[in-house]
Amino acid sequence: MNWLIKGARIIDPSQHIDGQMDILIEDGKIVKLGRNLSPSRKKGLDSMELAGLVVTPGLVDMHTHLREPGFEYKETIQTGSEAACAGGFTAIACMPNTNPVNDTRSVTEFILRKATETNLVNVYPIAAITMQSQGNALAEFWDLKEAGAIALSDDGKPVMDSAVMRRALEYAHSLGLPIISHCEDTCLSSGGAMHEGFASTELGLPGIPGIAEDIMVARDLLLAEYTRSSIHIAHVSTAGSVRLIRDAKNRGIKVTAETAPHYFTLTDDDLRTYNVNAKVYPPLRGKDDVEAIKEGLRDGTIDAIASDHAPHALTDKEVEFEYAASGMIGLETSLGLSLRLVSADILTLNQLIEKMSAHPARILRIPGGTLRPGAPADLTIIDLQRSWTVSREAIRSRSKNTPFIGWDLTGKAVMTMKGGVVTYDELNDCHEHPRHS
Amino acid sequence: MKNKNRVVMDAEAIDRSLTRVAYEILEKNKGLDDLVLIGIRTGGICLANRLQRKIAAMEGIEVPLGILDVTLYRDDLLRTNKKPRIGKTDITFSLDDKKVVLVDDVLFTGRTIRAAMDALIDFGRPRLIQLAVLIDRGHRELPIRADFVGKNLPSSLWEDVSVNLTEKDGVDEVVIEMDSEE
Amino acid sequence: MILERKDILGIKELSKDEILLILDTADSFIEISTREIKKVPTLRGKTVINLFYEASTRTRTSFEIAAKRLSADTINISASTSSVVKGETLLDTARNLEAMNPDVIVIRHSAAGAPHMLAGMVKQSIINAGDGAHEHPTQALLDMMTIRAKKGRLENLNIAIVGDIAHSRVARSNIYGLKKMGAQVTVAGPATMIPRDIEQMGVTVYSSLDEAIKEVDVIMMLRIQIERQQQNIFPSLREYAQRFCLSKKNISLAKEDVLVMHPGPINRGVEISPDIADGPYSVILDQVTNGVAVRMALLYLLTGGKA
């Protein structure tokens, strides 16, 4: 598909571009950016007038759970991809805690095959660090990489054994595979249902102290330093983690970090109604932690925003709070919630887009996150002015577990394009906005 | 139009009626043997107290006096969400084989007395139950009649009869309150 | 003043006036239990379901007696395992119970918040009979009733709550209630039994029994769950008893007319020495008697009509 996109504000932090210009797309690739472009060949080229809208590199979500294989009642690669497109994402990396766990070539290949059939979004499988994510025996990293895995993580569980983590870092580093660490000292966290603090004391729920995360972050930073490898810290939720990562970066340790929108949007006080949809892991933290996360995003300690999209069916959630599954869906609210950081002057729009496109692509060493000529035409078209309300009915994910239903947000992806093909479009569905001219 | 209040009994009239009722109780029961007074909360308590004093003045004997709250026996309790406050019931003696004189201020539909009799029977098996009221205003909804009546006061359904007593209202009087906005 | 709520989930949500209404009503109900015929017809035809996910002889019996003295029909459902273990969600259970059309559901659950969840699912009144380490509102109400009956007031009393505060719903409900009624509350226990940031509930924290009970009007001793030793919350019962057992030795530190309370069942010689438990300061049996009255009051105030 060939397109000439005209009149939009183009933001591409990877090239330090922010301004009104046109984009020419041919054969699914970006050909040229510039003012007053004219098509290089007339045949089969559609022109798109997008005045008032923002075009960015396709957003990359480096932390999602697609649940397939094994938990298709929660989500499938198909429904998860549909949710991703609607949220403005053109690439997503999916965590290996499926059933079976993605610890072998066949599971990685299965995911990629399904994703190719769906063909709505680029799906990048993350394989397990240890067999069945049990924390004992390393998975076959090289074979998994050959099959298409782009990173390694036991997400959902920590690698508690420091010797295993040391070997994993050494071995993965030699293969150029990033390790994404779920940081949790399970001796401190086990049995916990929410962040330990005044709210957990009042609610009588067993607490998970912030230090259960901090201690593991500290260990992993020391291991990364000692092994001269690099590490990526998943879903940073505490002030302590932010401080440790900031210090480590200053000392030259090769560490990157992500957080999720709920960690800068909600606090443990949001659990006061025993709202199971706000039960996540790591848990929603205190106000001081939220402020530290925002500061970490602002000063660059936290490189990326990832949804940690974690679908759960009603049967997993509508049980007693302590027994309810942890996690919330996020693909469709991630951008809308993150844009609040821009209106609150914590991030510039360019910084936000960078943390949702170029940075995650760079950390995962995958294509995308740029509008550089020659790159695949993956792009996201955002209406910054669009006011919308998160509604259960509009959610495309198979699961509806989010505490944000009913929230009014401003700013939304209104069109998503992958390889020059429109994968999501509400400009023509909902508006009389002319696309063809 | 304002509400029209009409005083139908003053302090003297009330006192004379109670004196007569006290005599009638003694007469009918041929003395004080096994006689007990039970005042129905809240209007009957003061009246039962006064009757007890009058009888003591006549006979030199204080008859036992109990207080009964009939709320929990009311037949309209579960028809509304507005729960009346429960008062304390205070009957410190056995009612078995006693002659019980129930005392209340106004006899109207008879439903309070029905509740009171059910309650009394949960306390024991009295030999008999009699009823003394200051005002009988008619409009019975149950087959109940008083043994001792201070004053028969035929009234309309849209009228309200209140018995004010010094102990709780600062003045002794019986008033008919008529709501004149029909 | 009427109780305008469908459920009693915790003391935290109750106003001072609501607490007073419940206590006053309960005071009036005491007398019924002293009658020869301990029954009034008030809740004839009403059904109370006692849904107990956690073993409890005392509380369940107390609710059952309360309901029966008001002529309600009672049904006891004991689920020894959680709904999750059974494979049935609380939602399924709720729908099933709702279909039987009871009027009040009394629920005891080891998971905090379970009664709140149930309350949101069914139209019936829910009474929380204890949820995890969260709240035990009827216990706090009966405790306040007992203190008020003995001391004549709750305002400006000094009350010490001693034991495993972290895991105690009795402590939380009493802190909310007593603070609302104007009492000063002190909590004490080994630091491992004091939950994080509890000072924000407006209590003073001590780690020694002697300090905590100095000049207090009331001492509430909490039950020690022996199983918790496995979580290293205390080294041994022996050491706990040496530091925190209320006995003749230390009770003289409190006011002369101090009341000693315990929600039961007592580990004699661990929380309270036998001579204190059975001695003149103890109001432990009054607590049990008042428990029935408080539960009668709540059943009475919650069961409405259709109007």
Tab-separated table of C-alpha atoms in Angstrom, chain A residues 62-63 65 95-96 126-130 133 151-162 164-166 168-169 172 177-185 212-224 229-237 241 245 254-259 263 281-282 308 363-364:
chain	number	residue	atom	x	y	z
A	62	MET	CA	7.764	-4.229	25.494
A	63	HIS	CA	5.779	-6.016	28.205
A	65	HIS	CA	0.888	-11.080	28.299
A	95	MET	CA	6.014	-12.684	28.140
A	96	PRO	CA	6.667	-16.429	28.332
A	126	ILE	CA	10.230	-13.220	25.050
A	127	ALA	CA	11.452	-16.639	26.145
A	128	ALA	CA	11.957	-17.944	29.660
A	129	ILE	CA	15.286	-17.655	31.455
A	130	THR	CA	14.825	-20.980	33.221
A	133	SER	CA	10.407	-20.391	34.849
A	151	ALA	CA	14.715	-11.409	24.982
A	152	LEU	CA	14.603	-13.549	28.114
A	153	SER	CA	12.536	-13.230	31.255
A	154	ASP	CA	10.896	-15.330	33.938
A	155	ASP	CA	8.360	-12.520	34.351
A	156	GLY	CA	5.747	-13.309	36.936
A	157	LYS	CA	8.462	-14.864	39.062
A	158	PRO	CA	11.952	-13.790	40.048
A	159	VAL	CA	15.050	-15.878	39.542
A	160	MET	CA	15.613	-16.248	43.264
A	161	ASP	CA	18.893	-18.153	43.020
A	162	SER	CA	21.651	-15.601	42.529
A	164	VAL	CA	21.389	-19.044	38.357
A	165	MET	CA	20.854	-15.360	37.595
A	166	ARG	CA	24.605	-14.827	37.303
A	168	ALA	CA	21.866	-16.410	32.866
A	169	LEU	CA	23.313	-12.915	32.543
A	172	ALA	CA	22.600	-14.307	27.479
A	177	LEU	CA	19.902	-11.365	24.267
A	178	PRO	CA	18.542	-8.850	26.783
A	179	ILE	CA	17.497	-10.191	30.181
A	180	ILE	CA	14.364	-8.656	31.631
A	181	SER	CA	14.236	-9.114	35.381
A	182	HIS	CA	11.103	-9.421	37.477
A	183	CYS	CA	12.518	-8.179	40.758
A	184	GLU	CA	10.973	-9.705	43.836
A	185	ASP	CA	12.413	-11.328	46.921
A	212	ALA	CA	10.972	-6.982	48.395
A	213	GLU	CA	11.506	-5.253	45.038
A	214	ASP	CA	14.410	-3.015	46.049
A	215	ILE	CA	16.549	-5.864	47.349
A	216	MET	CA	16.247	-7.792	44.101
A	217	VAL	CA	16.925	-4.698	41.994
A	218	ALA	CA	20.079	-4.142	44.037
A	219	ARG	CA	21.154	-7.760	43.574
A	220	ASP	CA	20.554	-7.700	39.840
A	221	LEU	CA	22.446	-4.450	39.447
A	222	LEU	CA	25.405	-5.947	41.304
A	223	LEU	CA	25.239	-9.076	39.177
A	224	ALA	CA	25.058	-7.061	35.952
A	229	SER	CA	26.562	-7.661	31.138
A	230	SER	CA	23.407	-5.583	30.900
A	231	ILE	CA	20.021	-5.904	32.504
A	232	HIS	CA	16.543	-4.517	32.043
A	233	ILE	CA	14.362	-4.061	35.137
A	234	ALA	CA	10.687	-4.770	34.482
A	235	HIS	CA	7.731	-2.913	36.030
A	236	VAL	CA	9.588	-0.624	38.418
A	237	SER	CA	7.173	0.362	41.175
A	241	SER	CA	14.227	0.871	42.827
A	245	ILE	CA	18.768	2.328	39.131
A	254	LYS	CA	24.346	-1.074	31.770
A	255	VAL	CA	20.820	-1.014	33.092
A	256	THR	CA	17.533	0.008	31.543
A	257	ALA	CA	14.148	0.131	33.211
A	258	GLU	CA	10.457	0.295	32.469
A	259	THR	CA	7.383	1.164	34.471
A	263	TYR	CA	2.435	2.795	38.810
A	281	TYR	CA	2.010	-7.425	40.711
A	282	PRO	CA	4.086	-5.586	41.813
A	308	ASP	CA	2.240	-4.973	31.547
A	363	ILE	CA	16.286	-2.070	24.602
A	364	LEU	CA	14.848	-5.116	22.849
